[in-house]
XYZ file of C-alpha atoms in Angstrom:
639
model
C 86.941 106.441 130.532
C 84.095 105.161 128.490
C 82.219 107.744 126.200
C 79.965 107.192 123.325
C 81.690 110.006 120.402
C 79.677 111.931 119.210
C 79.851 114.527 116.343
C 76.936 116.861 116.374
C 75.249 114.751 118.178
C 75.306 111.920 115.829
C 77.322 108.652 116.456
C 80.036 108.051 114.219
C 79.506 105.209 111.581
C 83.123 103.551 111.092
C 81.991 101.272 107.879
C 81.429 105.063 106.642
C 84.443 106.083 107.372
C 86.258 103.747 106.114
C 84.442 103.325 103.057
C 84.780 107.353 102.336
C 88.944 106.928 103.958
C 89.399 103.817 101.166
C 87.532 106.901 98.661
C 90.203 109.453 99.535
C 93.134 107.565 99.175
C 91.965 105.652 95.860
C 91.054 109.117 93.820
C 94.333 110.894 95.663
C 96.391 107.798 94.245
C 97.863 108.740 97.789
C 97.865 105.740 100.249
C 99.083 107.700 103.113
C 96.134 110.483 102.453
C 94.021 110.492 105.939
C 90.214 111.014 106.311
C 89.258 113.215 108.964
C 85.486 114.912 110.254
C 85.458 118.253 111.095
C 83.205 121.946 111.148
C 84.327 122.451 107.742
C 85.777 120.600 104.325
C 89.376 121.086 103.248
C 92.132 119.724 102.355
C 95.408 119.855 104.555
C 98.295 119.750 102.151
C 101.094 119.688 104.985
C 99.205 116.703 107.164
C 98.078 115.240 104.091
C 94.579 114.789 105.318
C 91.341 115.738 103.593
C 88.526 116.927 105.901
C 85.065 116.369 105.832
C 82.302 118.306 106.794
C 79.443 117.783 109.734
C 77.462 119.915 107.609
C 76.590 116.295 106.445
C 75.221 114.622 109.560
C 71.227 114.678 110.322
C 70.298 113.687 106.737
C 69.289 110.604 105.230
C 72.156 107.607 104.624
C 71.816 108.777 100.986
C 72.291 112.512 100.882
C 74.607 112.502 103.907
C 77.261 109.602 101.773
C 76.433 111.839 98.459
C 77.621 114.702 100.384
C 80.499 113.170 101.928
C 81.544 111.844 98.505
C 81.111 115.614 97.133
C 83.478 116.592 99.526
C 86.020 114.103 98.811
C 85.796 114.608 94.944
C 86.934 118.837 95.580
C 89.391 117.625 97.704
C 91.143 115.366 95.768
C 90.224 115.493 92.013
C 89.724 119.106 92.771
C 91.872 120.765 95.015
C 95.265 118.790 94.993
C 95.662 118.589 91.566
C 93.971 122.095 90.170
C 94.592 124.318 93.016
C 97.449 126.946 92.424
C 98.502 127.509 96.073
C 100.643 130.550 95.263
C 97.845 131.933 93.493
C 95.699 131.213 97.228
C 98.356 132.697 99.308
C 98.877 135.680 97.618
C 95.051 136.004 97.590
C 95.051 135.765 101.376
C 97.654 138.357 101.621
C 95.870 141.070 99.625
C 92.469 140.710 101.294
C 94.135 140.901 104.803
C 94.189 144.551 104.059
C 90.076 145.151 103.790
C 87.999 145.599 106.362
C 85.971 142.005 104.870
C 88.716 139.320 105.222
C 86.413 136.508 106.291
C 83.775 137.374 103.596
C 86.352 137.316 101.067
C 88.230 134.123 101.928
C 84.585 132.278 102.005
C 84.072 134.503 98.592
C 87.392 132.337 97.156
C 86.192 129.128 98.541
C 82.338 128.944 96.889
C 84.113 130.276 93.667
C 86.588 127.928 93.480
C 84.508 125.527 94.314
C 81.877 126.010 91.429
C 85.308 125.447 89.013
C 86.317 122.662 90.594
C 83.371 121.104 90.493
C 82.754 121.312 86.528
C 86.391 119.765 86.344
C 85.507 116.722 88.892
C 82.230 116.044 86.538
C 83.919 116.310 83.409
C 87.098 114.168 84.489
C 84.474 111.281 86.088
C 81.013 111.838 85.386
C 80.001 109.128 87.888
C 80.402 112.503 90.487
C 77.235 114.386 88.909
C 74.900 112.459 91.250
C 76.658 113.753 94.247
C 77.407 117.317 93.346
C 73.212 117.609 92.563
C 72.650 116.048 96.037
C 75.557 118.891 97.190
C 74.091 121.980 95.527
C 70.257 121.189 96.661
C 71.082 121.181 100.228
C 73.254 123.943 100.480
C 70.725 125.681 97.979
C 68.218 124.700 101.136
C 70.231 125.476 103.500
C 71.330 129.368 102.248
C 67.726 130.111 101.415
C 66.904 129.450 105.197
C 70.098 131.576 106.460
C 69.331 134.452 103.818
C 66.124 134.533 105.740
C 66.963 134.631 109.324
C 70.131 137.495 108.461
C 67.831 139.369 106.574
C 65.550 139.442 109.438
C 68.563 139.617 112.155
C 69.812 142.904 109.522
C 72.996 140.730 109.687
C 73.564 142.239 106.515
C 77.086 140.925 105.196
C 76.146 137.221 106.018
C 72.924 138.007 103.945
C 74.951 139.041 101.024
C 77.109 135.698 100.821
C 74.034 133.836 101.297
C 72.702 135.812 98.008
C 75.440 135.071 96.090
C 75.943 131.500 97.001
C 72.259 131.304 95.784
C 72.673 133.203 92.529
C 76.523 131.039 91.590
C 73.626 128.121 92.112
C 70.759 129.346 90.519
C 68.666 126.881 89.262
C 67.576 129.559 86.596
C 69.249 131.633 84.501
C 66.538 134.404 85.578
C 67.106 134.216 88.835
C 66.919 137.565 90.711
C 68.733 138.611 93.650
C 67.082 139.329 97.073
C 66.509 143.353 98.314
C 68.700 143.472 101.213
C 69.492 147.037 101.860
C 69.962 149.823 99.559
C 73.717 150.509 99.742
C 73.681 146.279 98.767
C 71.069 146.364 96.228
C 72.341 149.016 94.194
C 75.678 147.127 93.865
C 74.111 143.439 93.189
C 73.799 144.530 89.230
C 78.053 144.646 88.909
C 77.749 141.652 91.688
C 75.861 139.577 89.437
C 77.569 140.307 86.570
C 81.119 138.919 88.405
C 78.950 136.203 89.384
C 78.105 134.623 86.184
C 82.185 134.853 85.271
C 82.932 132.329 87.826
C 81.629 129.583 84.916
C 84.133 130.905 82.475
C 87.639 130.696 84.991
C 90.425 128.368 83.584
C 92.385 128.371 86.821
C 93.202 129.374 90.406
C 94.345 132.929 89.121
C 90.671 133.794 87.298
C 89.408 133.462 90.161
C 91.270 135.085 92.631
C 91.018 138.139 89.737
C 86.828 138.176 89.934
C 86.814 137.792 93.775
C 89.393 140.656 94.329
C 86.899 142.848 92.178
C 83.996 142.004 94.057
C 85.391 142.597 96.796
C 87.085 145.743 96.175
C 83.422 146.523 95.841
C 81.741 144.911 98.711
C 84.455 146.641 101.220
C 82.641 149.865 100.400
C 78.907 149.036 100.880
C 79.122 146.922 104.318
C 79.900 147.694 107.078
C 80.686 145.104 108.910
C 82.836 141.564 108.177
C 80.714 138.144 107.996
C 79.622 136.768 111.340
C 79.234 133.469 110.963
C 81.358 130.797 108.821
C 79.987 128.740 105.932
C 83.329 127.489 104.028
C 86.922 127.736 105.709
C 90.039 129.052 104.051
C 92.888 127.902 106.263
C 96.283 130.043 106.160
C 98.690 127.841 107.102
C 98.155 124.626 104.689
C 98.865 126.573 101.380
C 102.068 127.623 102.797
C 103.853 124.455 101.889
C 107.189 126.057 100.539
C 108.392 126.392 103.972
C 108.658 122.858 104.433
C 110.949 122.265 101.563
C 113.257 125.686 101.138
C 115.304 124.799 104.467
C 119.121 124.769 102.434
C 122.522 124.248 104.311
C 123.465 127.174 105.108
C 120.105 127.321 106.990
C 121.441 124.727 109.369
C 124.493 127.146 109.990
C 125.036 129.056 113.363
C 123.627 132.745 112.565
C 124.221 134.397 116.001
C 126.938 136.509 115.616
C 130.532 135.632 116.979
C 132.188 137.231 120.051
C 135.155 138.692 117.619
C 136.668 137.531 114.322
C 140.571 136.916 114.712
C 142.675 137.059 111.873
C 146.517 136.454 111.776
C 147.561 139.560 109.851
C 151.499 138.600 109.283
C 152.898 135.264 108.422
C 154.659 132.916 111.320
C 158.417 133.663 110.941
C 158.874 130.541 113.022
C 160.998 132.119 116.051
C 157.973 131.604 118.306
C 158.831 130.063 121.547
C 156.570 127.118 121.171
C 155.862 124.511 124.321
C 155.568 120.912 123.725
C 153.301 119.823 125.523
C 150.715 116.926 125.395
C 147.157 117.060 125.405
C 145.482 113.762 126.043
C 141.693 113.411 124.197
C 140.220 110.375 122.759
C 139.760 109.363 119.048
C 140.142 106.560 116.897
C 144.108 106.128 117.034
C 144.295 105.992 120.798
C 144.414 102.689 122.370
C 144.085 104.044 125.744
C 141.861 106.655 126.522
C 143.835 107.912 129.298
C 142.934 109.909 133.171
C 140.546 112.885 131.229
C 138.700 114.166 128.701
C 138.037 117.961 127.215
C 134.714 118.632 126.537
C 134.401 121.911 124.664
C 130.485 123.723 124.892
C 130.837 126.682 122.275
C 128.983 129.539 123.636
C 130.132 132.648 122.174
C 133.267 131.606 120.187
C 135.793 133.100 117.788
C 136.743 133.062 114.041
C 139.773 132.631 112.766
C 141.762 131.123 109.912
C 143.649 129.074 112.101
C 143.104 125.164 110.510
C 143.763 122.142 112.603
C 146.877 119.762 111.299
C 144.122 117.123 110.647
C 140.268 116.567 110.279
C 138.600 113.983 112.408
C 136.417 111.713 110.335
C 132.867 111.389 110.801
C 131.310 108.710 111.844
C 127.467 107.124 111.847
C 127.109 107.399 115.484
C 127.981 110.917 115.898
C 124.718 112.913 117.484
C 125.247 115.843 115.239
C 124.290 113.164 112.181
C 121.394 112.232 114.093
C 118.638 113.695 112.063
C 120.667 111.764 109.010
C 120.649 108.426 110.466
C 117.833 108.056 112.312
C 119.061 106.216 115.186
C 122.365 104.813 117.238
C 124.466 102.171 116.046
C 127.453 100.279 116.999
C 130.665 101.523 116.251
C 134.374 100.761 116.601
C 135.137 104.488 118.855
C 132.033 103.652 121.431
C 129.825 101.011 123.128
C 126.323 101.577 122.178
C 124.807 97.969 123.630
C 122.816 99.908 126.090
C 121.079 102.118 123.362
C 120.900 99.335 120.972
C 119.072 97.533 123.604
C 116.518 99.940 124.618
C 115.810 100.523 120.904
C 115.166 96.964 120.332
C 113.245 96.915 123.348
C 111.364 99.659 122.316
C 110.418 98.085 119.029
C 109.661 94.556 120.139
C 106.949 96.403 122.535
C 105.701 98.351 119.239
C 107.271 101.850 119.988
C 107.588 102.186 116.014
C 105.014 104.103 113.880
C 102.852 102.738 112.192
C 103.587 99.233 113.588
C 100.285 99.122 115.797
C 98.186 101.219 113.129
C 99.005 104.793 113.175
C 96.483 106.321 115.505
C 98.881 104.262 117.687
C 102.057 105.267 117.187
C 102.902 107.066 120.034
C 101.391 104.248 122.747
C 103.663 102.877 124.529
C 102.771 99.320 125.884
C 104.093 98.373 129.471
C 103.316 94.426 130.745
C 103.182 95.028 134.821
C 103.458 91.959 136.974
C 100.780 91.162 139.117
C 101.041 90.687 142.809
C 100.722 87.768 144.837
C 96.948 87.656 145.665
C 95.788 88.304 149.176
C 94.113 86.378 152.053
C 91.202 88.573 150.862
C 91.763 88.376 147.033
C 91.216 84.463 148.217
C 88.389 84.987 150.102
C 86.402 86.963 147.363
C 87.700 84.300 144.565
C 85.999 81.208 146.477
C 82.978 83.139 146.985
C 82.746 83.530 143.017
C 84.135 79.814 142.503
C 80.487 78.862 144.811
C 78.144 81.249 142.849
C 79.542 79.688 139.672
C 79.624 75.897 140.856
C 76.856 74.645 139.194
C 77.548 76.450 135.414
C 81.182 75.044 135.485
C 80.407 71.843 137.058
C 77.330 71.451 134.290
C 79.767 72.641 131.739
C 82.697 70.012 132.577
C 80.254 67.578 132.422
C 78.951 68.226 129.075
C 82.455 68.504 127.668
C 83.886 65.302 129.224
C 80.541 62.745 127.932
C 81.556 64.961 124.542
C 85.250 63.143 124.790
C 84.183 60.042 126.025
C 81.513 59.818 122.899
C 84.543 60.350 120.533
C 86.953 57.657 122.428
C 84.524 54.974 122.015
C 83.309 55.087 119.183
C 83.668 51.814 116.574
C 86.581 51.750 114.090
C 85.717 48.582 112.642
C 84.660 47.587 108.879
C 86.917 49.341 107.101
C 88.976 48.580 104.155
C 92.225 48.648 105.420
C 94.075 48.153 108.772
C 93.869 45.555 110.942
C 92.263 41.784 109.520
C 89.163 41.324 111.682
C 88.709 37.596 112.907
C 84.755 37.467 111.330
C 86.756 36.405 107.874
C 82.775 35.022 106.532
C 82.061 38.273 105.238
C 85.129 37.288 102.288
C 82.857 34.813 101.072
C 79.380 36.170 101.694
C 80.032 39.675 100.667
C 80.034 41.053 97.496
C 82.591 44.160 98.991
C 83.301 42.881 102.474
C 85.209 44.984 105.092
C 87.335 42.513 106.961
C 89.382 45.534 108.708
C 89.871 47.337 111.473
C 91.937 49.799 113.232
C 92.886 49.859 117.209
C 91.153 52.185 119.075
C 92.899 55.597 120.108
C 92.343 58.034 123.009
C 90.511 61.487 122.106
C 92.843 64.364 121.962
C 92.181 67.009 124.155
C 90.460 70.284 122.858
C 92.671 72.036 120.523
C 92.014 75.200 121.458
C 93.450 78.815 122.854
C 91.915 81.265 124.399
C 92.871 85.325 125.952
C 90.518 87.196 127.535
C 90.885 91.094 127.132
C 89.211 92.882 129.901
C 88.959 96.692 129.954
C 89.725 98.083 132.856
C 88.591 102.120 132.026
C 86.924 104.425 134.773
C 83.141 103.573 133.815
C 83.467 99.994 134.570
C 83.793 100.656 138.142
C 79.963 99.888 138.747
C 80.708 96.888 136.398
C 84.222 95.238 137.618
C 82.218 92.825 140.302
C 79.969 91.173 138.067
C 82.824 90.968 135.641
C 84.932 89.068 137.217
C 82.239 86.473 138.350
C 82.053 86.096 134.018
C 85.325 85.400 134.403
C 85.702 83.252 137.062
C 83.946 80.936 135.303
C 85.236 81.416 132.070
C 88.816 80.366 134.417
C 87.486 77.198 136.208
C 85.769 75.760 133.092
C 88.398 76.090 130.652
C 90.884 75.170 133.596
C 88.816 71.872 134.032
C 89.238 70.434 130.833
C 93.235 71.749 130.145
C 92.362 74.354 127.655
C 95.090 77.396 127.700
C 94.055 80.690 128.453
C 95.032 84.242 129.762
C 92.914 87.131 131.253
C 94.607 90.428 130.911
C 93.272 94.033 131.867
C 94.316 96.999 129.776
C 93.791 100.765 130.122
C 95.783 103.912 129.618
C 97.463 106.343 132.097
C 95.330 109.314 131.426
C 97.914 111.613 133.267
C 100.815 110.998 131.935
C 99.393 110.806 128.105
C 101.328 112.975 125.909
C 101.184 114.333 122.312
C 103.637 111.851 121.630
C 103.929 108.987 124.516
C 100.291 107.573 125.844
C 101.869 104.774 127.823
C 99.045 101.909 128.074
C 98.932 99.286 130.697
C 98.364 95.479 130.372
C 97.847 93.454 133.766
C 97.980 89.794 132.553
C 96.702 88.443 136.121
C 96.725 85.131 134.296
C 98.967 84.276 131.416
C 98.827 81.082 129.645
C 101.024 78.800 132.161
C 99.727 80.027 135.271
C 95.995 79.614 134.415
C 96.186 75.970 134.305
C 97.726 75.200 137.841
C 95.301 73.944 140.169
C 95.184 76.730 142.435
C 95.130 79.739 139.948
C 92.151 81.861 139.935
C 92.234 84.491 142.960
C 94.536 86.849 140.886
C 91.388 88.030 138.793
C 90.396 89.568 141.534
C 93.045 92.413 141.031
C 91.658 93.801 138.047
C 90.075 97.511 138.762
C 88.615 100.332 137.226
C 91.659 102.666 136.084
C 91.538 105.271 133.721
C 90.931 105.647 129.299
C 91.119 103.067 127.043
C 92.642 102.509 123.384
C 90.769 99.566 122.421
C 92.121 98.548 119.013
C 95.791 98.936 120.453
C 95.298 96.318 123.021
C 93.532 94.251 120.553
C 96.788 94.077 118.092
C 98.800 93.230 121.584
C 96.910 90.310 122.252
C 96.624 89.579 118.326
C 100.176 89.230 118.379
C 100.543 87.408 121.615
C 98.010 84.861 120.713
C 99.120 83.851 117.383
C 102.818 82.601 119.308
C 100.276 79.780 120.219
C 100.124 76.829 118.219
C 96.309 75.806 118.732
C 94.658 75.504 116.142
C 91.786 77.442 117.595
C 92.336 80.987 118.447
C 89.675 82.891 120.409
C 89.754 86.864 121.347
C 87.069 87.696 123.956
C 87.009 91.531 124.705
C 84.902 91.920 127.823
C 83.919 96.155 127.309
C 81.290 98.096 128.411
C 81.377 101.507 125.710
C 83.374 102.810 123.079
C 87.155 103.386 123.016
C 88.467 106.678 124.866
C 92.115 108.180 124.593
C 94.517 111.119 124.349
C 93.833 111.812 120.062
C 91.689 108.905 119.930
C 88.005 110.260 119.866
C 87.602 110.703 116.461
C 89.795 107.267 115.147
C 88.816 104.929 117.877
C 86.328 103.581 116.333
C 87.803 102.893 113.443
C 90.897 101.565 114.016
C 89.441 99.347 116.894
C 87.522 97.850 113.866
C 90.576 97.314 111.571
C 92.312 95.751 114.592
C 89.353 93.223 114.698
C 89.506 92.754 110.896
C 93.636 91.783 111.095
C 92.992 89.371 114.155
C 90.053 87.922 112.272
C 92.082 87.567 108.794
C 95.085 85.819 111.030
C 92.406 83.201 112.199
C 91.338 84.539 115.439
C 87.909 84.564 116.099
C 86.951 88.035 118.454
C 84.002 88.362 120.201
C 82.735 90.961 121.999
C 80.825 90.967 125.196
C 79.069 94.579 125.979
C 78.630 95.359 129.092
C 76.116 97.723 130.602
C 73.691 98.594 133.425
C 70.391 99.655 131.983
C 68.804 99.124 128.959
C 71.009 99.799 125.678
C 69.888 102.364 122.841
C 70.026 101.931 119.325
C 72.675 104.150 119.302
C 74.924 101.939 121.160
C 74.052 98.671 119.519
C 74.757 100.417 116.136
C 78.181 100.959 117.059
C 79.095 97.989 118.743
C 78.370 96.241 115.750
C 80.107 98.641 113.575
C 83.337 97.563 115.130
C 82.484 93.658 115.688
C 79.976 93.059 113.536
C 77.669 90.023 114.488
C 80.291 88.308 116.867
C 79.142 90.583 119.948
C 77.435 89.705 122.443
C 75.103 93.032 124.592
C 74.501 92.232 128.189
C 72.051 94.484 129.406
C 72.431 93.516 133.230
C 75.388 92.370 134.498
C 73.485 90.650 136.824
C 73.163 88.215 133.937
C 76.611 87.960 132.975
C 77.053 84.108 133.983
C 73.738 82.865 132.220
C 74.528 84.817 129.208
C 78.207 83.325 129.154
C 77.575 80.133 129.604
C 75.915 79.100 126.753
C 79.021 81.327 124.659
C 81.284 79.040 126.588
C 79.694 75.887 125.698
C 79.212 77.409 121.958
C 83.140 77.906 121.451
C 84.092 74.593 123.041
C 82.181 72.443 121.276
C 83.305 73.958 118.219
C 86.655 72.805 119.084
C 86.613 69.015 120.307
């Protein structure tokens, strides 16, 4: 369904995004390094994603992209390049053991911080502007919070607040805030550490002054911080865990039932039965009446060895996690996998094929239904409401085509010689040719008409489909190909890793030119979410098989894309689907659909992902007026 994200209550700007993604991967020299919002900046080395901070929204466009930047610059000058995480982890460890863990991670963070950010200004002094913007509003913001904990006697959160403000001073003679007197008797030695922060070299200096501060601070408070500035996660320093995993990690470690040992040699006077066996492998020709299948539960150990070793082979499941997927060999018949693999890739089941915010939808093309007696009925009621815009329309196009057949193709300089020869004589450049006269080619164009078919257009789906009735019988009247499909995804049986998305093509491009096609539009209905830029790349790739030589997109919406781990991306990759469609020479366009007046809010986004080629409809009452004059638009431009 429909929703308009928003992130503190501010709606996402996807140029911004982009522009600060394109930032992170540039200064991380990492193209695979992801942008992502969230409460608090950090950088996740095992995702490989650098966060960025709401702490940003509600400002001006300057501050709030100055502040974005700053984060950015920690992250990835900073951060991934001068953070020890050993150094981190081991801090973590130690201050697990106080009674001030929280106060002391966001202790770690500020410091570290403060080194980073000399290194960031010295390596590219184009940063300073950013990191002034940075300090000034968290120097605002802590002077308001040291106000309201001083007054709450939410004394621990007043100390960080006093110490953020004094590693920021804007003077050297600065002085502290009274807070309490178990506090202000300590802030001398606080100070002091302070003011050391400037002189650290590396992760470990740090990590030294903060576990002497806090050593300290665990003795004068009494309780931990309540609130959270800066985040420390655990788990993304521990990256060593990812890599250590050796052989002999793969190897059984439950312990065997018993561990059998022949203790004297075989004096060969056992009575020993011949008898055969019959399994399958590479040297039989015939596989015989049965097979032994041996499931290992408890198991012995022995030094018994076999009189041969089988040879392993690519298709084998235990070298799955080697080779990746099932192939063809000479011991088995893998056509059936092969095929659903191939399936599976030609509908875009591989990452990173459809953009990855994508990679786990999975598209399925349903057939539609033979329309009913009332899916009829309905249709010619829309054909009569929309008579006199498609009649109007044909006629415009046809005197368009006429104009071009008859006009003169006389006096020219070559072709055929004209019988008015005079003009050899009388001339001083005469053009005595001509060239015989030939029929207009039809209009050279293609287009597919994307209709979402989410929850919230239920109050919407009517008036749609009268749009689109009359996008069908106009192009239909002068031969121009097009499709109408209706996409949404199956809310319920979205996974983490399978959001299978459905595309109804009611009309494809065959069927929408037959005389009596039409009625099946009336089978598209309000379903369930929607993943916008992954239907988009569908229909990119199923319009481009056309050889037109115009291609148009229309994407008939009525909000902002909505999926299982799609909020926050949407957006954005709904926009770099455009882009790709519009760099491949498809020409999108949206048409917005709504009931009610639209904000600011709403037209600021729809034009983030479209740009100017969108079209709002405030009443869908309106819908035909409003496309008709589109329709005429688009056609003209291609006769």
């Amino acid at each position: 369904m429909h929703r308009f994200i928003q992130f503190n209550d501010e709606t996402i700007d996807s140029f911004l995004v982009m522009e600060m993604a394109d930032l992170t991967k540039t200064l991380s020299k990492n193209a695979d390094m992801n942008l992502k919002y969230g409460p608090f900046s950090y950088l996740d080395y095992k995702e490989g994603t650098v966060y960025v901070s709401h702490f940003w929204d509600h400002r001006k466009k300057e501050e709030e992209v100055h502040g974005l930047k700053s984060d950015i610059y920690l992250r990835t000058i900073g951060n991934l390049h001068e953070t020890t995480n050993d150094d981190v982890i081991d801090y973590i460890e130690k201050v697990k053991a106080t009674s001030v863990p929280r106060f002391a991670k966001q202790l770690f963070v500020i410091g570290e911080e403060a080194r980073l950010e000399e290194i960031c200004k010295s390596k590219r002094p184009g940063t300073k502007k950013s990191f002034e913007t940075r300090r000034k509003l968290y120097r605002q913001h802590f002077e308001a919070q040291l106000k309201v904990n001083i007054t709450k006697s939410v004394f621990t959160d007043a100390l960080f607040n006093s110490i953020f403000l004094l590693l920021h001073a804007q003077s050297p003679l600065e002085e502290p805030v009274r807070i309490n007197e178990d506090i202000d008797l300590a802030m001398p030695f606080l100070h002091r550490q302070i003011t050391r922060f400037f002189e650290t070299r590396n992760t470990k200096d740090v990590v030294r002054i903060c576990l002497e501060m806090v050593d300290v601070i665990d003795e004068i408070v009494r309780k931990d911080m309540l609130n959270e500035y800066f985040h420390l996660p655990e788990d993304v320093y521990n990256t060593e865990e990812m890599f250590t995993e050796t052989f002999d990690d793969l190897k059984r470690k439950d312990p065997l039932a018993n561990q059998d040992v022949l203790e004297e040699e075989s004096t060969g006077e056992e009575e020993v039965i011949d008898e055969e066996f019959r399994t399958w492998h590479r040297e039989t020709s015939d596989k015989g009446e049965s097979f032994l299948q041996f499931d290992l539960d408890q198991g012995s150990q022995s030094d018994l060895m076999g009189e041969g070793v089988r040879e392993g082979d690519d298709g084998d499941q235990a070298m799955a996690m080697v080779q990746g997927s099932a192939k063809e060999t000479e011991q088995e018949q893998y056509q059936n996998v092969r095929a659903q693999e191939q399936e599976r890739d030609e509908l875009g089941g591989g990452e990173g094929e459809y953009g990855k915010d994508n990679r786990f939808a999975v598209p399925h093309f349903i057939s539609p239904t033979i329309p009913t007696s009332e899916d009829k009925h309905l249709y010619n009621l829309n054909k009569g409401l929309i008579a006199p815009y498609q009649k109007k329309l044909q006629k415009m196009i046809e005197k368009t085509l006429e104009h071009k057949r008859i006009q003169p193709r006389s006096d020219l300089h070559f072709g055929r010689l004209n019988k008015k020869l005079l003009r050899f004589i009388t001339d001083d450049n005469p053009r005595l040719f001509y060239k015989k006269l030939n029929p207009s080619s039809e209009i050279d164009a293609v287009f597919s008409l994307l209709v979402d078919c989410s929850g919230s257009m239920y109050d919407k789906m009517d008036q749609t489909k009268l749009g689109i009735t009359l996008f069908h019988e106009s192009l239909k009247s002068v031969r121009v190909p097009h499709e109408v499909i209706g996409f949404w995804e199956d809310t319920n049986r979205a996974t983490k890793t399978s959001q299978p998305n459905y595309m109804n093509p009611v009309l494809d491009f065959y069927s929408s030119l037959k005389p009596n096609s039409g009625s099946e539009i009336m089978q598209l209905q309000p379903e369930e979410d929607n993943r916008d830029g992954f239907a988009i790349r569908l229909m990119t790739e199923r319009i481009l098989r056309r050889n037109e030589k115009q291609k148009f997109l229309l994407v008939f919406s009525d909000g902002e894309p909505a999926a299982m781990d799609y909020e926050q991306n949407g957006i954005v990759d709904t926009h770099e689907a455009v882009l790709d469609a519009r760099k491949q020479g498809i020409e999108v366009i949206n048409v917005f659909l709504a009931n009610g007046e639209i904000d600011e809010g709403q037209r600021r986004t729809i034009q983030n992902i479209y740009g100017n080629y969108s079209i709002l409809v405030s009443d869908v009452e309106d819908l035909p007026e409003v496309l008709f004059p589109l329709l005429r638009k688009l056609l003209y431009k291609s006769i």
